[in-house]
Short mmCIF file of C-alpha atoms and ligand atoms in Angstrom, two decimals:
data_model
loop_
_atom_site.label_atom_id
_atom_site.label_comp_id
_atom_site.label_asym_id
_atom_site.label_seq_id
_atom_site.Cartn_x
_atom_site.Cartn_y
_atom_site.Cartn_z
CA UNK A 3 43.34 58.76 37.45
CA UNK A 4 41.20 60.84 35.73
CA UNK A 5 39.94 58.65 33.41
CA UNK A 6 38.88 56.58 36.01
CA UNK A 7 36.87 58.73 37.87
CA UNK A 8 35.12 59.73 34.58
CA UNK A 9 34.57 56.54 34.03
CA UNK A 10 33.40 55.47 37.20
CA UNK A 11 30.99 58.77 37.11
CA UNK A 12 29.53 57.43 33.81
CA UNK A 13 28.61 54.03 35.29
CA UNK A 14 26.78 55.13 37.82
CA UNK A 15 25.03 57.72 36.15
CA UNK A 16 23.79 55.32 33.55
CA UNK A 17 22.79 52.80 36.80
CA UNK A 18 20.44 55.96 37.84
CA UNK A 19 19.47 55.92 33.79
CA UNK A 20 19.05 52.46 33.73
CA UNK A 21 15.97 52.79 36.49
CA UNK A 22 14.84 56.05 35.62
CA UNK A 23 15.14 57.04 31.91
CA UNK A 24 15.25 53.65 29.93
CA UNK A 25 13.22 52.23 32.65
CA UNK A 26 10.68 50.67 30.47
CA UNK A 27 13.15 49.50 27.79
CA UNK A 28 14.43 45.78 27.09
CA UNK A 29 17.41 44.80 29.71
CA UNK A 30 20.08 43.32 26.82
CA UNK A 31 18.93 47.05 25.05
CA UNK A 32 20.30 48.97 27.68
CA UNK A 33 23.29 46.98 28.05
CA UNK A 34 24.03 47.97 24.37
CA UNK A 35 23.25 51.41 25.34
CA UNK A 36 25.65 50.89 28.23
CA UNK A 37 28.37 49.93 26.29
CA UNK A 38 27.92 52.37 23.77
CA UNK A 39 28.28 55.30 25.89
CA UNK A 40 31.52 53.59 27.45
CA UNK A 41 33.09 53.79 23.93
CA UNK A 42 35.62 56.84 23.24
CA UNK A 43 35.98 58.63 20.12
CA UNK A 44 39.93 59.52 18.72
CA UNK A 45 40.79 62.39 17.09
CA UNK A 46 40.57 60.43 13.52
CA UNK A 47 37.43 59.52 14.37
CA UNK A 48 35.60 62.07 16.81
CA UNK A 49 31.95 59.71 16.99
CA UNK A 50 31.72 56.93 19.69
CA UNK A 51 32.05 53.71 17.80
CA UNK A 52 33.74 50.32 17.84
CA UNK A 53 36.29 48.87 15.41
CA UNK A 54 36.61 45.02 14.66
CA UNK A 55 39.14 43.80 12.14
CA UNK A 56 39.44 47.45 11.17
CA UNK A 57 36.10 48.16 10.52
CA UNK A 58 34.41 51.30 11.84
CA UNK A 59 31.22 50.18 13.53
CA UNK A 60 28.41 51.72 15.53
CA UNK A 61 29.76 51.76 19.24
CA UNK A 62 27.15 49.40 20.34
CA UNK A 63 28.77 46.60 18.86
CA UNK A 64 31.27 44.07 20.43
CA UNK A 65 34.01 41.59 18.81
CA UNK A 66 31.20 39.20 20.75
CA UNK A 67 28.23 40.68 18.60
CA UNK A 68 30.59 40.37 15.26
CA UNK A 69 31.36 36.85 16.12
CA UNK A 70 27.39 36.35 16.44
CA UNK A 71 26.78 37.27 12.79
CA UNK A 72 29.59 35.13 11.50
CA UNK A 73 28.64 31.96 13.42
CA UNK A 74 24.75 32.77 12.74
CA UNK A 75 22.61 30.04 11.25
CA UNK A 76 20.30 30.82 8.48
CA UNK A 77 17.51 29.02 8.34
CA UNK A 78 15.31 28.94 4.48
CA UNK A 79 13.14 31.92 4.32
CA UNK A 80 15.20 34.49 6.26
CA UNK A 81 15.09 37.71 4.73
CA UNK A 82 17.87 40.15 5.61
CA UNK A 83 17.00 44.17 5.01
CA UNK A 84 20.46 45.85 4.44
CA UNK A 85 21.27 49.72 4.49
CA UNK A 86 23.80 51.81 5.21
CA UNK A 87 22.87 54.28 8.27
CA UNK A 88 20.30 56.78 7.85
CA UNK A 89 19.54 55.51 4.12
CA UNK A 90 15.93 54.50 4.83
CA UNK A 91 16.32 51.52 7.13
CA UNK A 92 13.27 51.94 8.94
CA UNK A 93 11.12 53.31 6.32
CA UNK A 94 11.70 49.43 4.81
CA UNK A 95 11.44 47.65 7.72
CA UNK A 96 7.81 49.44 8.20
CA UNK A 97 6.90 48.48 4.67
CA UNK A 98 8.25 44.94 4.91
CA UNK A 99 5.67 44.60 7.98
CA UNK A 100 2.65 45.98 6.05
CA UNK A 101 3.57 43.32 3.71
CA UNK A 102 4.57 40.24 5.30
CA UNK A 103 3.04 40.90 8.37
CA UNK A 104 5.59 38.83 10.39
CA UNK A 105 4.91 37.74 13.82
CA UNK A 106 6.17 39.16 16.42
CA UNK A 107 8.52 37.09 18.54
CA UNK A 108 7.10 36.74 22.57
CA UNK A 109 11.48 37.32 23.11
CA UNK A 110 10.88 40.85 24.59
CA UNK A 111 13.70 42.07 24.40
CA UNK A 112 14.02 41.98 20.71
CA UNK A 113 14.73 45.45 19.11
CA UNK A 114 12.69 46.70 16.44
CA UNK A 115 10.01 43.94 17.14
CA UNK A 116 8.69 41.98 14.43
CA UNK A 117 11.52 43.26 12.09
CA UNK A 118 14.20 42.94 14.50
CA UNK A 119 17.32 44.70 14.39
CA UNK A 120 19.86 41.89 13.86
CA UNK A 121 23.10 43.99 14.60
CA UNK A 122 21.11 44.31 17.96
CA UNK A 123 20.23 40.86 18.94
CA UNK A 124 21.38 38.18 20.87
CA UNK A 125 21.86 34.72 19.22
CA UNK A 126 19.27 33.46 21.60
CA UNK A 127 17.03 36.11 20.58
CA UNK A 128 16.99 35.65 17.06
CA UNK A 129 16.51 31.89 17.23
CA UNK A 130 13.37 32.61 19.21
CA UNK A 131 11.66 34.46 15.82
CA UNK A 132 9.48 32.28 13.61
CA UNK A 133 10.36 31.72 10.24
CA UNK A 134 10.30 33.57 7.85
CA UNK A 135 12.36 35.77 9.60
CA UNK A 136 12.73 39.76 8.29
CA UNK A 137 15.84 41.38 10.27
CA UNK A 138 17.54 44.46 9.61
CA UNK A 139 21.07 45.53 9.68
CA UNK A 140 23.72 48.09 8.37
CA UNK A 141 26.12 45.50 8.48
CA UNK A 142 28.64 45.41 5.22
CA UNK A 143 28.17 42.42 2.50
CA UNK A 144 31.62 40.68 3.92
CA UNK A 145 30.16 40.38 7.17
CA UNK A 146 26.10 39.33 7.02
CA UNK A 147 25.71 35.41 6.95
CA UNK A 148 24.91 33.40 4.02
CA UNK A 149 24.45 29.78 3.33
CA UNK A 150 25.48 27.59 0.29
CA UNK A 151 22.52 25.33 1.73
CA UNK A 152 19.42 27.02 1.49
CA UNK A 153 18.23 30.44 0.14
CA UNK A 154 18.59 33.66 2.10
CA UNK A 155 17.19 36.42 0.49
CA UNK A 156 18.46 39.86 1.02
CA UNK A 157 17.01 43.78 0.20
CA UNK A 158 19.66 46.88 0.40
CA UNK A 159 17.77 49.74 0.03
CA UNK A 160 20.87 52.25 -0.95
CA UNK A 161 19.93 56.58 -1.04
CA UNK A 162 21.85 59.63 -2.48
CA UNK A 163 25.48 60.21 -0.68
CA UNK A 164 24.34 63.66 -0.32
CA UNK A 165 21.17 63.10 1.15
CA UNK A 166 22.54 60.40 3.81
CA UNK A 167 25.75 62.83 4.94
CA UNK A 168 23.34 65.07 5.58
CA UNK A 169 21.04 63.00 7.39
CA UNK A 170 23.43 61.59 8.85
CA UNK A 171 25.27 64.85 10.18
CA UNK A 172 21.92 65.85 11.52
CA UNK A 173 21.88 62.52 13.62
CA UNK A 174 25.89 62.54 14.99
CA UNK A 175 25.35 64.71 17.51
CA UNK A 176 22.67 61.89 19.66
CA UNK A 177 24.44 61.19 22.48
CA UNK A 178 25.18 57.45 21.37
CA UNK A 179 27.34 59.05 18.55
CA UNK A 180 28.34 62.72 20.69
CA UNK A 181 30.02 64.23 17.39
CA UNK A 182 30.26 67.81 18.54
CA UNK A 183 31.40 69.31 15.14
CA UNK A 184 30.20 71.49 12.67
CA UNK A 185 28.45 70.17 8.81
CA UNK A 186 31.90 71.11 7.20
CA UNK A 187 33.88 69.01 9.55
CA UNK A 188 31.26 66.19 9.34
CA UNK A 189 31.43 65.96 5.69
CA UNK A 190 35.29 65.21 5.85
CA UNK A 191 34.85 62.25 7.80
CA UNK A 192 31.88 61.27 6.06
CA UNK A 193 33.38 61.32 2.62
CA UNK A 194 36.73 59.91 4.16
CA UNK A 195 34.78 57.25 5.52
CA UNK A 196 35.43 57.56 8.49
CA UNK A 197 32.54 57.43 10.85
CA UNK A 198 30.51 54.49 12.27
CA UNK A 199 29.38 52.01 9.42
CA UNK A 200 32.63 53.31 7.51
CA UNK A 201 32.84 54.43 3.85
CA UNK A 202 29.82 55.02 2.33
CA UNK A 203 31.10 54.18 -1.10
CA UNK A 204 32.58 51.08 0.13
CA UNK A 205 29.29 49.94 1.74
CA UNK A 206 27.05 50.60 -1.33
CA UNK A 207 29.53 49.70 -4.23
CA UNK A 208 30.43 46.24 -2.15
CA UNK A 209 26.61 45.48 -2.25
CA UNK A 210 26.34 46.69 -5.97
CA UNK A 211 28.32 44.26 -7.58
CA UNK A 212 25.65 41.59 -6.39
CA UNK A 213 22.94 43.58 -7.87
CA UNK A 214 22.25 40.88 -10.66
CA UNK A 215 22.41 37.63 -7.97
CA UNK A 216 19.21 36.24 -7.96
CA UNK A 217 18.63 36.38 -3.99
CA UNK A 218 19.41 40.24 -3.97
CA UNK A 219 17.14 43.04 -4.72
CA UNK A 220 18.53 45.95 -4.89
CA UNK A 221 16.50 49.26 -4.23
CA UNK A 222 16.51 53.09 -4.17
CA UNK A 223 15.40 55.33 -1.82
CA UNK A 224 14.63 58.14 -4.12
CA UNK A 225 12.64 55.32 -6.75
CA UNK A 226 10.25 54.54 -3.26
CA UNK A 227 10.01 58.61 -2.95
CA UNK A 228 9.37 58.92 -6.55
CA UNK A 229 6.38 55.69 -7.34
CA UNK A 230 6.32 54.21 -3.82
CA UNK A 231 3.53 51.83 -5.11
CA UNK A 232 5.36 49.98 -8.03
CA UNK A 233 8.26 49.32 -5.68
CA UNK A 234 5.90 47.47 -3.07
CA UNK A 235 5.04 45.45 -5.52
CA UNK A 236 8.54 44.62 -6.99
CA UNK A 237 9.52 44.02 -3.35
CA UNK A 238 6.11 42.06 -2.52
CA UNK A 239 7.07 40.13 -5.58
CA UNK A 240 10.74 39.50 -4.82
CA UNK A 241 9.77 37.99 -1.55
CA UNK A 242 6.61 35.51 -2.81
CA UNK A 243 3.41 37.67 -2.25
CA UNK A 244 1.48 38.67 -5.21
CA UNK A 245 0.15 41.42 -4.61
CA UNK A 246 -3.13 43.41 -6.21
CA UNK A 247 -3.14 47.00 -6.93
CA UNK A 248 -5.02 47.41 -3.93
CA UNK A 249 -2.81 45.37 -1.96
CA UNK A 250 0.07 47.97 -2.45
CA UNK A 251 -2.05 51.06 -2.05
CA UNK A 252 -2.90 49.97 1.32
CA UNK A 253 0.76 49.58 2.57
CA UNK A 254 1.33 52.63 0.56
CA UNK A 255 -1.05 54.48 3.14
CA UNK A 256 0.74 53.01 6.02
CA UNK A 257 3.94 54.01 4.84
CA UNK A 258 4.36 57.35 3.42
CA UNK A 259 6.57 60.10 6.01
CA UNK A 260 3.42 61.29 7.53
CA UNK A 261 1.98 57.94 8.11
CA UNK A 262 4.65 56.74 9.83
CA UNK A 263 5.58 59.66 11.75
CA UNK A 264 2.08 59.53 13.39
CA UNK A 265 2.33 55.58 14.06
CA UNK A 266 3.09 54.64 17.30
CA UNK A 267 4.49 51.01 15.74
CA UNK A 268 8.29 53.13 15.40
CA UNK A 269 9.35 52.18 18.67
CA UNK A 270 12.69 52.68 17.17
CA UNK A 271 11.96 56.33 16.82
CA UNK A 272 9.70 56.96 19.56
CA UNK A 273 13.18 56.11 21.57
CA UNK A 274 15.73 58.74 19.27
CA UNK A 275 13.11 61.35 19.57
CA UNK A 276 12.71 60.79 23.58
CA UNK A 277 16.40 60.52 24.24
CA UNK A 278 17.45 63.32 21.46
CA UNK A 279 14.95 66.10 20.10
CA UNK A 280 11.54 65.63 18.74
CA UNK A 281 11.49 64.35 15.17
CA UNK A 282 15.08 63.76 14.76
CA UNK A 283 14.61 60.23 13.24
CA UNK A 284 11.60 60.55 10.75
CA UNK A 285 13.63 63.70 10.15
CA UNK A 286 12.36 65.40 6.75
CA UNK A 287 12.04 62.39 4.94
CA UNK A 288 12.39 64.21 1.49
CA UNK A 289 15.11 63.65 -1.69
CA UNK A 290 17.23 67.26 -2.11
CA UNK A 291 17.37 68.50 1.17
CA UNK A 292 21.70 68.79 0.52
CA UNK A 293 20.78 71.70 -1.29
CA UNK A 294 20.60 73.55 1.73
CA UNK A 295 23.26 72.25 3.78
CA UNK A 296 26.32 71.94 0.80
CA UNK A 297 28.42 75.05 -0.34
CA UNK A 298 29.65 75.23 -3.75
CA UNK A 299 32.93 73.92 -2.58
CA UNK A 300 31.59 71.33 -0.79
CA UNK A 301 29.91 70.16 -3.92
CA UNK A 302 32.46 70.29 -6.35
CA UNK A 303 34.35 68.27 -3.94
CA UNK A 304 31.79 65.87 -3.27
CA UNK A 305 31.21 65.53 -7.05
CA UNK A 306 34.52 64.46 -7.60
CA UNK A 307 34.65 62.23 -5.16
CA UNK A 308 31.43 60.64 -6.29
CA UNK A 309 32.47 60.38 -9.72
CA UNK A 310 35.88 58.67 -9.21
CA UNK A 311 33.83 56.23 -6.83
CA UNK A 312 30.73 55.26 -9.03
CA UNK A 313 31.93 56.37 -12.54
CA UNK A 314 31.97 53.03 -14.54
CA UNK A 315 30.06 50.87 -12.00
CA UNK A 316 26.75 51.56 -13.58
CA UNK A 317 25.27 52.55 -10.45
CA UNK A 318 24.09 56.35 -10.53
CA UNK A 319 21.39 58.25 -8.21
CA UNK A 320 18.51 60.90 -8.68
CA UNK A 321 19.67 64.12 -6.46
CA UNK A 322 16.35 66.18 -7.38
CA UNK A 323 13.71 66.17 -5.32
CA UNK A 324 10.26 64.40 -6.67
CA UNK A 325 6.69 64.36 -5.75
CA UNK A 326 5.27 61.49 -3.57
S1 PPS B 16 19.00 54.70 10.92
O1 PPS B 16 19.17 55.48 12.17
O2 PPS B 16 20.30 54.50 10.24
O3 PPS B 16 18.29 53.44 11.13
O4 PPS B 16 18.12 55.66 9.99
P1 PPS B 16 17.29 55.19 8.69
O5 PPS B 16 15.97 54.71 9.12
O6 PPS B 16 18.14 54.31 7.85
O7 PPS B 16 17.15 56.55 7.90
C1 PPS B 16 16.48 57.66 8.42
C2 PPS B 16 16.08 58.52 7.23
O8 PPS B 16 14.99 57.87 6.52
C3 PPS B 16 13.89 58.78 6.44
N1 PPS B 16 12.61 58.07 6.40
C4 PPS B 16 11.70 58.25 5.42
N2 PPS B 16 11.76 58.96 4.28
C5 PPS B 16 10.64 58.94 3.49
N3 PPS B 16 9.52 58.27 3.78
C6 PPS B 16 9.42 57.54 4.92
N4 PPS B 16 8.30 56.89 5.18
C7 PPS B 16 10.56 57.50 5.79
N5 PPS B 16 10.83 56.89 6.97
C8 PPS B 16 12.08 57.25 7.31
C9 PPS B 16 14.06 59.61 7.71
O9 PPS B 16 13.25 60.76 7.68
C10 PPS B 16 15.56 59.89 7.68
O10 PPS B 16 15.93 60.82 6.66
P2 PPS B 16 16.05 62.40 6.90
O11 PPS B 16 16.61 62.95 5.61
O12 PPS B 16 16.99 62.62 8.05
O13 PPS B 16 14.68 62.90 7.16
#
């Protein structure tokens, strides 16, 4: 009885939110932000999120919207932009605009505009966008569409684990995630991958072992901290533009932290920041900023863990932080 009465409080608070608060935000947007509110979290896993076919996922996302990325239809030229949360996602999405320059869909209620965000889009939606089409998505290797027909080209931008856990800790407590714990409780279920977007390791490594297929490029966030010019021109490059030295300084001017922080194109973060606390998306935006969240334990922990996951794999990150 109980429940239901919460629940039925919930509803109609978010029907006052729904006029009020996300008033001038898409209607299929706030139905995702409906339904992600309406999720629980379980002791095991104390963040709201979904789970399809065992998979941890953000909460905003139904069996429906799973069944929409395996039925999708690819079309040449699409363009997928893969992270795992809070690895850089929209920092590449910003500098796949200043390069492409796709056009915006006239589909309003497309999140994330003319990079849409393709775990957040209706089938409809996404047939809508002219080709070539750039969407982005956290969404694990096994489950993003591919075609044996035509090409599909696809970027996974992949950052420090220590870096991500704690931008990620720093972002659980949003209300569309509600984790009320403390750092040393969040890096438990982060390193036991269990939080939305699920294991870390599992995410990165699966993507990894494509690294040499032709259609994948496969980047670092702390290489785009550390020569953020030469890496808009690999990815320039990787997706058909050549591009001058001049070329890439100019999207490097659009795109460093403070660029985009004061650029009013992040509607993505415009909406974090309103519904959370000022600059709680484009957080810091730096490499190194575990070394003042991790305790020795916690690292020799975390080292471990790292090394029994990536030892041998050939994949290995820069922890240090670098000049821009
Ligand atoms: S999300 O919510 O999963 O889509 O977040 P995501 O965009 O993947 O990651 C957010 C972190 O990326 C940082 N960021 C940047 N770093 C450097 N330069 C630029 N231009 C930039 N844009 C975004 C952002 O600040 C978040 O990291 P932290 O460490 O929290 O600051």
């Amino acid at each position: 009885m109980k429940n239901v009465v919460e629940s039925n409080i919930k509803k109609m608070a978010f029907q006052v939110a729904r006029n009020t608060f996300f008033k001038e935000y898409p209607e299929h947007f706030k139905d995702l932000c409906e339904r992600a509110l309406n999720t629980s979290k379980t002791k095991e896993i104390p963040f709201l999120h979904s789970k399809v076919n065992g998979l941890i996922l953000p909460p905003y996302m139904t069996e429906e919207q799973v069944r929409i990325y395996t039925t999708f239809q690819t079309r040449p030229g699409d363009v997928f932009l893969v992270t795992y949360p809070k690895s850089g996602t929209t920092w590449l999405a910003e500098i796949i605009r200043c390069i492409a320059q796709p056009k915006e869909s006239d589909k309003e209620n497309l999140i994330g505009g003319p990079v849409p965000t393709f775990d957040m889009a209706t089938q409809e939606q996404l047939e809508a966008v002219p080709s070539p089409r750039y969407m982005s998505t956290h969404l694990p290797f096994s489950l993003l569409p591919r075609s044996s027909e035509h090409e599909v080209k696809y970027i996974y931008l992949a950052r420090n684990p220590k870096d991500v856990a704690v931008s990620y800790f720093h972002f659980s407590s949003m209300p569309f995630l509600n984790f009320d714990g403390t750092w040393e409780e969040f890096l438990q279920y982060f390193m036991k991958g269990n939080i939305p977007g699920g294991s870390y390791f599992d995410h990165v490594l699966e993507w990894w072992s494509h690294q040499d297929d032709e259609n994948i490029l496969f980047l670092k966030y702390e290489d785009l901290k550390k020569d953020l010019k030469s890496q808009v021109k690999i990815i320039a490059e990787f997706l058909g533009f050549k591009f001058s030295d001049e070329e890439a300084k100019a999207v490097v001017k659009q795109c460093t932290f403070q660029a985009m922080k004061s650029n009013s194109n992040q509607d993505i973060s415009k909406f974090v920041d309103k519904l959370f606390k000022k600059g709680s998306h484009l957080r810091k935006g730096i490499v190194g900023d575990w070394k003042n969240h991790f305790s020795d334990e916690q690292l020799e922990e975390f080292d471990k863990l790292y090394q029994s996951r990536l030892n041998g794999t050939g994949l290995k990150f820069e922890f240090q932080s670098v000049a821009e």
